[in-house]
Coordinates of C-alpha atoms in Angstrom, one line a residue:
Chain A
X10 CA 19.9 -16.1 -1.1
X11 CA 16.6 -16.0 0.3
X12 CA 14.9 -17.2 -2.9
X13 CA 17.1 -20.3 -2.8
X14 CA 16.1 -20.9 0.9
X15 CA 12.2 -20.7 -0.3
X16 CA 13.1 -23.0 -3.0
X17 CA 14.9 -25.5 -0.8
X18 CA 12.3 -25.3 1.9
X19 CA 9.5 -25.9 -0.6
X20 CA 11.8 -29.0 -1.8
X21 CA 12.3 -30.3 1.8
X22 CA 8.6 -30.5 2.6
X23 CA 7.7 -31.5 -0.9
X24 CA 5.0 -28.7 -0.9
X25 CA 4.8 -25.5 -2.9
X26 CA 2.5 -23.9 -0.8
X27 CA 2.1 -20.8 1.4
X28 CA -0.2 -20.4 4.2
X29 CA -1.9 -17.0 3.9
X30 CA -2.7 -15.6 7.3
X31 CA -5.1 -13.1 6.3
X32 CA -6.7 -13.5 9.7
X33 CA -10.1 -11.8 10.7
X34 CA -11.7 -12.2 14.0
X35 CA -14.6 -14.0 12.4
X36 CA -12.1 -16.8 11.2
X37 CA -11.8 -17.8 14.8
X38 CA -14.3 -20.3 16.4
X39 CA -16.3 -18.7 18.8
X40 CA -15.0 -21.0 21.7
X41 CA -11.6 -19.6 21.0
X42 CA -12.7 -15.9 20.5
X43 CA -14.2 -16.2 23.9
X44 CA -10.8 -16.4 25.9
X45 CA -10.0 -12.7 24.8
X46 CA -11.9 -9.4 25.1
X47 CA -12.4 -9.3 21.4
X48 CA -14.4 -6.2 21.8
X49 CA -11.2 -4.3 22.3
X50 CA -8.5 -3.8 19.6
X51 CA -5.9 -5.3 21.9
X52 CA -8.1 -8.2 22.7
X53 CA -9.0 -9.1 19.1
X54 CA -5.4 -8.6 18.0
X55 CA -4.3 -10.9 20.8
X56 CA -6.9 -13.5 19.9
X57 CA -5.6 -13.4 16.1
X58 CA -2.0 -13.7 17.2
X59 CA -2.7 -16.9 19.3
X60 CA -4.8 -18.4 16.6
X61 CA -1.9 -17.7 14.1
X62 CA 0.7 -19.2 16.3
X63 CA -1.4 -22.5 16.8
X64 CA -1.9 -22.6 13.0
X65 CA 1.9 -22.3 12.7
X66 CA 2.4 -25.0 15.0
X67 CA 0.0 -27.2 13.2
X68 CA 1.4 -26.5 9.7
X69 CA 5.1 -26.4 10.7
X70 CA 6.1 -29.7 8.8
X71 CA 3.7 -29.4 6.2
X72 CA 4.0 -25.7 4.7
X73 CA 7.3 -23.9 4.4
X74 CA 6.1 -20.4 4.3
X75 CA 3.5 -18.2 5.6
X76 CA 2.2 -14.9 4.0
X77 CA 0.8 -12.1 6.3
X78 CA -1.8 -10.0 4.9
X79 CA -1.1 -6.5 6.4
X80 CA -4.6 -5.0 5.9
X81 CA -6.1 -7.5 8.6
X82 CA -3.7 -6.1 11.2
X83 CA -3.8 -2.5 10.2
X84 CA -7.5 -2.9 11.2
X85 CA -6.3 -2.9 14.8
X86 CA -3.6 -0.2 14.6
X87 CA -0.9 -0.5 17.0
X88 CA -2.2 -3.7 18.5
X89 CA -2.6 -5.2 15.0
X90 CA 1.0 -4.4 14.2
X91 CA 2.1 -6.1 17.5
X92 CA 0.1 -9.1 16.5
X93 CA 1.8 -9.0 12.9
X94 CA 5.2 -8.7 14.4
X95 CA 4.6 -11.5 16.9
X96 CA 3.3 -13.8 14.0
X97 CA 6.2 -12.9 11.6
X98 CA 8.7 -13.5 14.6
X99 CA 7.2 -16.8 15.8
X100 CA 7.0 -18.2 12.3
X101 CA 10.6 -17.2 11.8
X102 CA 11.8 -18.6 15.0
X103 CA 10.2 -22.0 14.0
X104 CA 12.2 -21.9 10.6
X105 CA 9.4 -20.8 8.4
X106 CA 9.8 -18.2 5.8
X107 CA 7.6 -15.1 6.0
X108 CA 5.9 -13.0 3.2
X109 CA 4.7 -9.8 4.2
X110 CA 1.8 -9.1 1.7
X111 CA 1.5 -5.2 1.8
X112 CA 1.5 -4.3 -1.8
X113 CA 3.2 -1.0 -1.1
X114 CA 4.4 1.4 -3.7
X115 CA 5.3 5.0 -3.7
X116 CA 7.8 7.5 -5.1
X117 CA 11.3 6.8 -4.4
X118 CA 12.1 8.4 -1.1
X119 CA 8.7 7.1 0.3
X120 CA 9.4 3.6 -1.2
X121 CA 12.6 3.6 0.6
X122 CA 10.8 4.1 4.1
X123 CA 8.3 1.2 3.2
X124 CA 11.2 -1.0 2.2
X125 CA 13.1 -0.2 5.5
X126 CA 10.1 -1.0 7.5
X127 CA 9.2 -4.4 5.9
X128 CA 12.5 -5.9 4.8
X129 CA 15.2 -3.4 5.7
X130 CA 16.2 -1.5 8.8
X131 CA 15.6 1.5 10.7
X132 CA 18.5 3.0 12.9
X133 CA 20.4 -0.2 12.1
X134 CA 17.4 -2.6 13.5
X135 CA 15.0 -4.7 11.6
X136 CA 11.3 -3.4 12.0
X137 CA 8.9 -6.0 10.6
X138 CA 11.8 -8.3 9.3
X139 CA 9.9 -10.2 6.6
X140 CA 11.7 -12.4 4.3
X141 CA 9.8 -11.3 1.2
X142 CA 7.4 -8.3 0.6
X143 CA 4.9 -7.7 -2.1
X144 CA 5.1 -4.5 -4.2
X145 CA 2.8 -2.6 -6.5
X146 CA 4.4 -1.6 -9.8
X147 CA 2.0 1.3 -10.8
X148 CA 4.8 3.9 -9.9
X149 CA 7.4 2.5 -12.0
X150 CA 11.1 1.7 -11.3
X151 CA 12.0 4.5 -8.9
X152 CA 9.2 3.1 -6.6
X153 CA 10.9 -0.4 -6.9
X154 CA 14.5 0.3 -6.7
X155 CA 14.7 1.0 -2.9
X156 CA 13.3 -2.6 -2.3
X157 CA 15.7 -4.2 -4.8
X158 CA 18.5 -2.6 -2.9
X159 CA 17.4 -3.7 0.3
X160 CA 17.1 -7.1 -1.3
X161 CA 20.8 -6.9 -2.0
X162 CA 21.7 -5.5 1.3
X163 CA 19.9 -7.7 3.5
X164 CA 19.3 -10.9 1.6
X165 CA 15.6 -10.4 1.1
X166 CA 13.1 -10.8 -1.8
X167 CA 10.0 -9.0 -3.2
X168 CA 7.0 -10.2 -5.4
X169 CA 5.9 -7.5 -7.5
X170 CA 2.1 -7.5 -8.7
X171 CA 1.9 -8.6 -12.4
X172 CA -1.4 -10.2 -12.8
X173 CA -3.6 -10.2 -9.8
X174 CA -6.2 -12.9 -8.9
X175 CA -9.3 -10.7 -8.5
X176 CA -12.2 -10.5 -11.1
X177 CA -11.5 -6.9 -12.0
X178 CA -7.7 -7.4 -12.4
X179 CA -8.7 -7.1 -16.1
X180 CA -10.0 -3.7 -16.0
X181 CA -6.5 -2.0 -16.1
X182 CA -4.1 -5.0 -16.4
X183 CA -5.7 -6.6 -19.5
X184 CA -5.9 -3.3 -21.4
X185 CA -4.2 -3.8 -24.9
X186 CA -1.2 -1.8 -25.6
X187 CA -0.4 -0.2 -29.0
X188 CA 2.6 -2.6 -29.2
X189 CA 0.2 -5.5 -28.9
X190 CA 1.0 -6.4 -25.3
X191 CA -1.5 -6.4 -22.4
X192 CA -0.5 -3.9 -19.4
X193 CA 0.5 -6.8 -17.3
X194 CA 2.6 -8.3 -20.0
X195 CA 4.4 -5.0 -20.1
X196 CA 4.7 -4.9 -16.4
X197 CA 6.0 -8.7 -16.6
X198 CA 8.7 -7.6 -19.0
X199 CA 9.7 -4.8 -16.6
X200 CA 9.9 -7.3 -13.6
X201 CA 12.1 -9.5 -15.7
X202 CA 14.6 -6.4 -16.1
X203 CA 14.2 -5.3 -12.4
X204 CA 15.1 -9.1 -11.3
X205 CA 18.2 -9.3 -13.2
X206 CA 21.5 -9.4 -10.9
X207 CA 19.4 -11.0 -8.1
X208 CA 19.3 -14.5 -9.4
X209 CA 20.2 -17.3 -7.0
X210 CA 21.6 -20.5 -7.4
X211 CA 18.6 -22.3 -8.5
X212 CA 18.1 -20.1 -11.5
X213 CA 15.4 -17.5 -10.0
X214 CA 15.6 -14.1 -9.1
X215 CA 14.8 -12.7 -5.6
X216 CA 12.6 -10.3 -7.4
X217 CA 9.6 -12.4 -8.2
X218 CA 5.8 -11.8 -9.6
X219 CA 2.2 -11.9 -8.2
X220 CA 0.3 -14.1 -10.7
X221 CA -3.3 -15.0 -9.9
X222 CA -3.9 -18.7 -9.9
X223 CA -7.3 -17.8 -11.1
X224 CA -6.1 -17.0 -14.7
X225 CA -4.7 -20.3 -15.8
X226 CA -4.0 -19.3 -19.6
X227 CA -2.5 -15.9 -18.7
X228 CA -0.4 -17.4 -15.9
X229 CA 0.9 -20.2 -18.4
X230 CA 1.8 -17.7 -20.9
X231 CA 3.5 -15.6 -18.2
X232 CA 5.4 -18.7 -17.2
X233 CA 6.9 -19.0 -20.4
X234 CA 7.4 -15.2 -20.8
X235 CA 9.6 -14.7 -17.8
X236 CA 11.6 -17.9 -16.8
X237 CA 13.8 -16.6 -14.4
X238 CA 11.0 -15.1 -12.4
X239 CA 9.7 -17.1 -9.4
X240 CA 5.7 -16.9 -9.1
X241 CA 3.7 -16.3 -6.0
X242 CA 0.3 -17.6 -7.0
X243 CA -2.7 -16.3 -4.8
X244 CA -6.4 -17.4 -5.5
X245 CA -6.3 -21.1 -4.8
X246 CA -9.1 -22.4 -2.8
X247 CA -11.7 -20.0 -1.7
X248 CA -11.0 -17.8 -4.8
X249 CA -11.8 -20.7 -7.1
X250 CA -8.5 -21.9 -8.4
X251 CA -7.6 -25.7 -8.2
X252 CA -4.5 -27.7 -8.6
X253 CA -5.2 -28.4 -12.2
X254 CA -5.6 -24.6 -12.9
X255 CA -2.0 -23.7 -11.7
X256 CA -0.2 -26.6 -13.2
X257 CA 1.1 -24.6 -16.2
X258 CA 2.4 -21.8 -14.0
X259 CA 5.1 -24.0 -12.8
X260 CA 8.1 -25.0 -14.6
X261 CA 8.2 -28.7 -15.0
X262 CA 12.0 -29.0 -14.2
X263 CA 12.5 -26.4 -11.7
X264 CA 9.1 -25.6 -9.9
X265 CA 9.5 -22.0 -10.1
X266 CA 6.2 -21.1 -8.1
X267 CA 4.5 -21.3 -4.8
X268 CA 0.8 -21.4 -4.2
X269 CA -1.0 -19.4 -1.6
X270 CA -4.2 -20.2 0.3
X271 CA -5.8 -18.0 2.8
X272 CA -9.4 -18.6 3.5
X273 CA -9.5 -22.2 2.8
X274 CA -6.8 -22.8 5.6
X275 CA -8.2 -20.4 8.0
X276 CA -11.8 -21.4 8.0
X277 CA -10.9 -25.1 7.2
X278 CA -12.6 -25.9 10.9
X279 CA -16.0 -24.5 9.8
X280 CA -16.1 -26.9 6.7
X281 CA -14.9 -29.8 8.7
X282 CA -17.4 -29.1 11.5
X283 CA -15.0 -28.8 14.4
X284 CA -13.5 -26.1 16.6
X285 CA -10.1 -27.6 16.3
X286 CA -9.1 -25.2 13.8
X287 CA -5.2 -26.1 14.0
X288 CA -6.0 -29.8 13.1
X289 CA -8.5 -28.9 10.5
X290 CA -6.1 -26.4 9.0
X291 CA -3.4 -29.2 8.8
X292 CA -5.7 -31.6 7.2
X293 CA -6.8 -29.1 4.7
X294 CA -3.1 -28.1 3.9
X295 CA -2.2 -32.0 3.5
X296 CA -5.3 -32.1 1.0
X297 CA -3.9 -29.0 -0.8
X298 CA -0.6 -30.4 -0.9
X299 CA -1.9 -33.6 -2.4
X300 CA -4.1 -31.7 -4.8
X301 CA -1.2 -29.6 -6.0
X302 CA 1.4 -32.4 -6.1
X303 CA -1.1 -34.6 -8.0
X304 CA -1.7 -32.0 -10.6
X305 CA 2.0 -31.3 -10.9
X306 CA 3.3 -34.8 -11.1
X307 CA 6.8 -35.0 -11.7
X308 CA 7.8 -31.5 -10.9
X309 CA 11.4 -31.3 -9.5
X310 CA 12.4 -28.9 -6.5
X311 CA 16.1 -28.7 -5.9
Chain B
X25 CA -20.0 16.1 2.3
X26 CA -16.4 16.1 3.0
X27 CA -15.2 17.3 -0.4
X28 CA -17.4 20.2 0.2
X29 CA -15.8 20.8 3.5
X30 CA -12.3 20.6 1.9
X31 CA -13.4 23.1 -0.8
X32 CA -14.9 25.5 1.8
X33 CA -11.8 25.2 3.9
X34 CA -9.5 26.1 1.2
X35 CA -12.0 28.9 0.4
X36 CA -11.8 30.2 3.8
X37 CA -8.2 30.4 4.0
X38 CA -7.7 31.3 0.4
X39 CA -5.0 28.7 0.2
X40 CA -5.4 25.7 -1.8
X41 CA -2.5 23.9 -0.2
X42 CA -2.0 20.7 2.0
X43 CA 1.0 20.3 4.3
X44 CA 2.6 16.9 3.6
X45 CA 3.8 15.6 6.9
X46 CA 6.1 13.1 5.6
X47 CA 8.2 13.6 8.6
X48 CA 11.4 11.8 9.2
X49 CA 13.8 12.1 12.1
X50 CA 16.5 14.0 10.1
X51 CA 13.8 16.6 9.3
X52 CA 13.8 17.6 13.0
X53 CA 16.6 20.2 14.1
X54 CA 19.3 18.6 16.1
X55 CA 18.4 20.8 19.1
X56 CA 14.7 19.5 18.9
X57 CA 15.8 15.9 18.3
X58 CA 17.8 16.0 21.7
X59 CA 14.7 16.2 23.6
X60 CA 13.9 12.7 23.0
X61 CA 15.8 9.3 23.0
X62 CA 15.6 8.9 19.2
X63 CA 17.8 5.9 19.3
X64 CA 14.6 4.0 20.1
X65 CA 11.4 3.7 18.0
X66 CA 9.3 5.0 20.8
X67 CA 11.5 8.2 21.2
X68 CA 11.8 8.7 17.7
X69 CA 8.1 8.6 17.1
X70 CA 7.5 10.9 20.2
X71 CA 9.8 13.2 18.7
X72 CA 8.1 13.1 15.2
X73 CA 4.7 13.5 16.8
X74 CA 5.8 16.8 18.8
X75 CA 7.3 18.3 15.8
X76 CA 4.1 17.5 13.9
X77 CA 1.9 19.1 16.6
X78 CA 4.2 22.3 16.4
X79 CA 3.7 22.6 12.6
X80 CA -0.2 22.0 12.9
X81 CA -0.3 25.0 15.6
X82 CA 2.1 27.0 13.2
X83 CA 0.0 26.4 10.0
X84 CA -3.5 26.4 11.3
X85 CA -4.7 29.7 10.0
X86 CA -2.6 29.5 6.7
X87 CA -3.1 25.6 5.6
X88 CA -6.6 23.9 5.8
X89 CA -5.4 20.3 5.6
X90 CA -2.6 17.9 6.2
X91 CA -1.3 15.0 4.3
X92 CA 0.2 12.2 6.5
X93 CA 2.6 9.9 4.5
X94 CA 2.0 6.3 6.2
X95 CA 5.4 5.2 5.3
X96 CA 7.3 7.4 7.6
X97 CA 5.2 6.1 10.4
X98 CA 5.3 2.4 9.4
X99 CA 9.1 2.7 9.9
X100 CA 8.6 2.9 13.6
X101 CA 5.9 0.0 13.8
X102 CA 3.7 0.3 16.7
X103 CA 5.2 3.6 18.0
X104 CA 5.1 5.2 14.6
X105 CA 1.4 4.1 14.1
X106 CA 0.8 5.8 17.4
X107 CA 2.5 9.0 16.4
X108 CA 0.5 8.7 13.1
X109 CA -3.0 8.7 15.2
X110 CA -1.9 11.2 17.4
X111 CA -0.9 13.8 14.7
X112 CA -4.3 13.0 12.5
X113 CA -6.3 13.4 15.8
X114 CA -4.6 16.7 16.8
X115 CA -4.9 18.1 13.2
X116 CA -8.8 17.4 13.3
X117 CA -9.2 18.7 16.8
X118 CA -7.9 21.9 15.5
X119 CA -10.3 21.9 12.7
X120 CA -7.8 20.8 10.0
X121 CA -8.7 18.0 7.5
X122 CA -6.4 15.1 7.2
X123 CA -5.6 13.0 4.1
X124 CA -3.8 9.7 5.0
X125 CA -1.4 8.9 2.0
X126 CA -1.4 5.3 2.2
X127 CA -1.7 4.4 -1.5
X128 CA -3.3 0.9 -0.5
X129 CA -5.0 -1.3 -3.1
X130 CA -5.8 -5.1 -2.9
X131 CA -8.4 -7.4 -4.0
X132 CA -12.0 -6.7 -2.8
X133 CA -12.1 -8.2 0.7
X134 CA -8.5 -7.1 1.6
X135 CA -9.2 -3.6 0.3
X136 CA -12.4 -3.6 2.7
X137 CA -10.1 -4.1 5.5
X138 CA -7.6 -1.1 4.4
X139 CA -10.7 1.0 4.0
X140 CA -12.1 0.2 7.4
X141 CA -8.6 1.0 9.0
X142 CA -8.4 4.3 7.3
X143 CA -11.7 5.7 6.6
X144 CA -14.1 3.3 8.0
X145 CA -15.0 1.6 11.3
X146 CA -13.6 -1.7 13.0
X147 CA -16.2 -3.0 15.5
X148 CA -18.2 0.2 15.3
X149 CA -15.1 2.5 16.1
X150 CA -13.1 4.6 13.9
X151 CA -9.4 3.4 13.5
X152 CA -7.2 6.0 12.1
X153 CA -10.1 8.2 11.2
X154 CA -8.7 10.2 8.2
X155 CA -11.1 12.2 6.1
X156 CA -9.5 11.1 2.8
X157 CA -7.2 8.2 1.8
X158 CA -4.9 7.8 -1.2
X159 CA -5.7 4.5 -3.2
X160 CA -3.8 2.6 -5.8
X161 CA -5.8 1.5 -8.9
X162 CA -3.9 -1.2 -10.3
X163 CA -6.3 -3.9 -9.1
X164 CA -9.2 -2.4 -10.7
X165 CA -12.9 -1.7 -9.7
X166 CA -13.2 -4.3 -6.9
X167 CA -10.1 -3.0 -5.1
X168 CA -11.7 0.5 -5.1
X169 CA -15.2 -0.4 -4.3
X170 CA -14.9 -1.0 -0.7
X171 CA -13.4 2.5 -0.3
X172 CA -16.2 4.0 -2.2
X173 CA -18.8 2.3 -0.1
X174 CA -17.1 3.8 3.0
X175 CA -17.0 7.0 1.5
X176 CA -20.7 6.9 1.2
X177 CA -21.5 5.4 4.7
X178 CA -19.0 7.7 6.7
X179 CA -18.8 10.9 4.6
X180 CA -15.1 10.2 3.6
X181 CA -13.2 10.8 0.5
X182 CA -10.4 9.0 -1.5
X183 CA -7.6 10.1 -4.1
X184 CA -6.9 7.6 -6.6
X185 CA -3.3 7.5 -8.2
X186 CA -3.9 8.6 -11.9
X187 CA -0.3 10.0 -12.9
X188 CA 2.1 10.2 -10.0
X189 CA 4.8 13.0 -9.6
X190 CA 7.9 10.8 -9.8
X191 CA 10.1 10.7 -12.8
X192 CA 9.6 6.8 -13.7
X193 CA 5.8 7.4 -13.5
X194 CA 6.0 7.4 -17.3
X195 CA 7.3 3.8 -17.2
X196 CA 4.0 2.1 -16.9
X197 CA 1.5 5.1 -16.6
X198 CA 2.4 6.6 -20.0
X199 CA 2.4 3.3 -22.1
X200 CA 0.2 3.9 -25.2
X201 CA -2.8 1.9 -25.5
X202 CA -4.2 0.3 -28.7
X203 CA -7.0 2.6 -28.4
X204 CA -4.8 5.7 -28.5
X205 CA -5.1 6.5 -24.7
X206 CA -2.0 6.4 -22.4
X207 CA -2.4 4.1 -19.3
X208 CA -3.0 6.8 -16.9
X209 CA -5.7 8.3 -19.3
X210 CA -7.6 5.0 -19.2
X211 CA -7.3 5.1 -15.3
X212 CA -8.5 8.8 -15.2
X213 CA -11.6 7.6 -17.3
X214 CA -12.3 4.8 -14.8
X215 CA -12.0 7.4 -11.9
X216 CA -14.6 9.5 -13.5
X217 CA -16.9 6.5 -13.7
X218 CA -16.0 5.6 -10.1
X219 CA -16.6 8.9 -8.8
X220 CA -20.1 9.3 -10.1
X221 CA -22.8 9.4 -7.5
X222 CA -20.6 11.0 -4.8
X223 CA -20.6 14.5 -6.3
X224 CA -20.9 17.2 -3.6
X225 CA -22.7 20.6 -3.8
X226 CA -19.5 22.3 -5.5
X227 CA -19.5 19.8 -8.3
X228 CA -16.7 17.7 -7.4
X229 CA -16.6 14.1 -6.4
X230 CA -15.6 12.7 -3.2
X231 CA -13.6 10.2 -5.3
X232 CA -10.8 12.4 -6.6
X233 CA -7.4 12.1 -8.4
X234 CA -3.6 12.2 -7.6
X235 CA -1.8 14.1 -10.6
X236 CA 1.7 14.9 -10.2
X237 CA 2.5 18.8 -10.3
X238 CA 5.6 17.8 -11.9
X239 CA 3.6 17.1 -15.4
X240 CA 2.1 20.5 -16.3
X241 CA 1.1 19.5 -19.8
X242 CA -0.4 16.1 -18.7
X243 CA -2.1 17.7 -15.8
X244 CA -3.8 20.4 -17.9
X245 CA -5.2 17.6 -20.3
X246 CA -6.5 15.5 -17.4
X247 CA -8.1 18.7 -15.9
X248 CA -10.1 19.0 -19.0
X249 CA -10.9 15.3 -19.3
X250 CA -12.3 15.0 -15.8
X251 CA -14.0 18.2 -14.9
X252 CA -16.0 16.8 -11.9
X253 CA -12.9 15.1 -10.4
X254 CA -11.0 17.1 -7.5
X255 CA -7.1 16.8 -7.9
X256 CA -4.4 16.3 -5.2
X257 CA -1.3 17.6 -6.9
X258 CA 2.0 16.5 -5.2
X259 CA 5.3 17.3 -6.4
X260 CA 5.5 21.2 -5.6
X261 CA 8.7 22.6 -4.0
X262 CA 11.3 19.9 -3.4
X263 CA 10.2 17.6 -6.3
X264 CA 10.6 20.7 -8.5
X265 CA 7.0 22.0 -9.6
X266 CA 6.2 25.6 -9.3
X267 CA 3.0 27.7 -9.0
X268 CA 3.3 28.3 -12.7
X269 CA 3.5 24.7 -13.4
X270 CA 0.1 23.8 -11.8
X271 CA -2.1 26.8 -13.0
X272 CA -3.6 24.8 -15.5
X273 CA -4.3 21.9 -13.2
X274 CA -6.9 24.1 -11.7
X275 CA -10.4 25.0 -12.9
X276 CA -10.3 28.9 -13.4
X277 CA -13.9 29.2 -12.1
X278 CA -14.3 26.5 -9.3
X279 CA -10.5 25.7 -8.1
X280 CA -10.7 22.0 -8.2
X281 CA -7.4 21.1 -6.8
X282 CA -5.1 21.2 -3.9
X283 CA -1.4 21.4 -3.9
X284 CA 0.9 19.2 -1.6
X285 CA 4.1 20.4 -0.3
X286 CA 6.1 18.1 2.1
X287 CA 9.9 18.5 2.1
X288 CA 9.8 22.2 1.4
X289 CA 7.9 22.9 4.6
X290 CA 9.3 20.3 6.9
X291 CA 12.7 21.5 6.2
X292 CA 12.1 25.2 5.8
X293 CA 14.2 25.8 8.9
X294 CA 17.3 24.7 7.2
X295 CA 17.0 26.8 4.0
X296 CA 16.2 29.9 6.5
X297 CA 19.0 29.2 8.8
X298 CA 17.0 28.7 12.2
X299 CA 16.1 26.0 14.6
X300 CA 12.7 27.6 14.8
X301 CA 11.1 25.1 12.4
X302 CA 7.5 26.0 13.1
X303 CA 8.0 29.7 12.2
X304 CA 10.0 28.8 9.3
X305 CA 7.4 26.4 7.9
X306 CA 4.8 29.2 8.5
X307 CA 6.9 31.7 6.5
X308 CA 7.3 28.9 3.8
X309 CA 3.8 28.1 3.8
X310 CA 2.8 31.8 3.2
X311 CA 5.6 32.1 0.4
X312 CA 3.9 29.0 -1.1
X313 CA 0.4 30.4 -0.8
X314 CA 1.4 33.6 -2.5
X315 CA 3.3 31.8 -5.3
X316 CA 0.3 29.8 -6.0
X317 CA -2.4 32.3 -5.7
X318 CA -0.1 34.7 -7.7
X319 CA -0.1 32.2 -10.6
X320 CA -3.8 31.4 -10.1
X321 CA -4.9 34.9 -10.3
X322 CA -8.6 35.1 -10.3
X323 CA -9.4 31.5 -9.7
X324 CA -12.8 31.4 -7.4
X325 CA -13.3 29.1 -4.4
X326 CA -16.8 28.9 -3.3

């Protein structure tokens, strides 16, 4: 199962991190931008695609997985989706796993179309063919069910938003219910149910949860609350979370989480004062691995 | 302001309905499908695009607005987005308003990219250039703010999901909070705040709400709860809501809502036993107008 492949890839590289390719044109060094006509959507998308390929090459033996932020590609319409598909295909051809961060969610029939596009098939053919996709839970079970069905059918996975990393996540997600739970805890309890029946050989479901690394206390409580659910942890780096913040969102025996970093990797060249963005991202990814593994200590990956 | 233009367009045609172009290849009569190589993404997308243009032509003097469901186009990747842009551009060139039903929502920096793509600009140029876009509130204010900013900057509008039309909307949205409100009511209260400062000359904000026509009681209560918020009401027709169900989601003096119908218009040709889908949709749209206006009685549109 795909969740087992993810866990094993993390174990093989000893690195529970995912490189977030939320790539914007301003993340590219000017010297690199200049090679394309970035004034056009096609040129900008091609530049981003080439940048992503170089990053993937630089991270291939450090990071097991990439996460592609769809918004950054939608911005360039058709050319952007072409860059997204190129990036996803290239990463998969090099053996990396691919999370499409699309946060889709709709009524059942529409969710079925989103699921087909991102992890399923259309006319028998894969479309974007990600390994995992992120999903918004606001519409409830019938917006999630088509994704779960495609997880079963095509051996794919999803990560459902539970507690997001952004400052105003508290506004709706932390509201207190009459039964004492917070809204995000109620969502967590639904995710645990939705994930049943998709559990792989390492004890985690192919239906995982997005939990912001920026909320260490809530993340630790969620780790205890949903032991069979794998976590995608955004918010490390530019959003402020450190290795120490995320340690309790991991299971000491079984891992159970993967940490995303986007801007800190994409713009590492700026911090390190070089235009060699690929080497800078590689160095930053190694630092990140050391920070996280240092904090985690003896967490075991199978 | 765009919300005034929508209200005036509704008034001019005497019809508070929006045609939902959730177009799938199976919505096209076989005789029409045959003109394209629908086995390919490009062929299928072109067929859908041509179908949409014919529907727009048939509905031009009946329906003031179309709603494009992004999932149906994402399914065909680049070719699908090209069809989406063609449909949106064609509708606007004919004077119809365009709602992009994308239900996007993310952390602030990512929502800014989604907003730029759908109602804003990229490199100074519009991308999909919809008049309105639908937005998911699960991430709170910082996921909404970039859309509100583009509403101001480019005279656009949004509809924020409050209470969706699908059966399992109750699962999360109807949970009871400690303060007595349901989750969707708390969202409604936030939407009313977010919509402040965007109010047009007819008393409605450019930040509206999605309220499922399938929940007549809850919809009526929401109408009273947020008097300055314009409603987009999905769920009429194929999802089961009737003209009588939605009457209390309107304001008797000021209108304040628009009803979406998708499948009932797209597949009217099937019900009416003809391949002339355009005429069938037109007839169905006229029936729908009569059903809704009959139920509404003396609602006034300025």
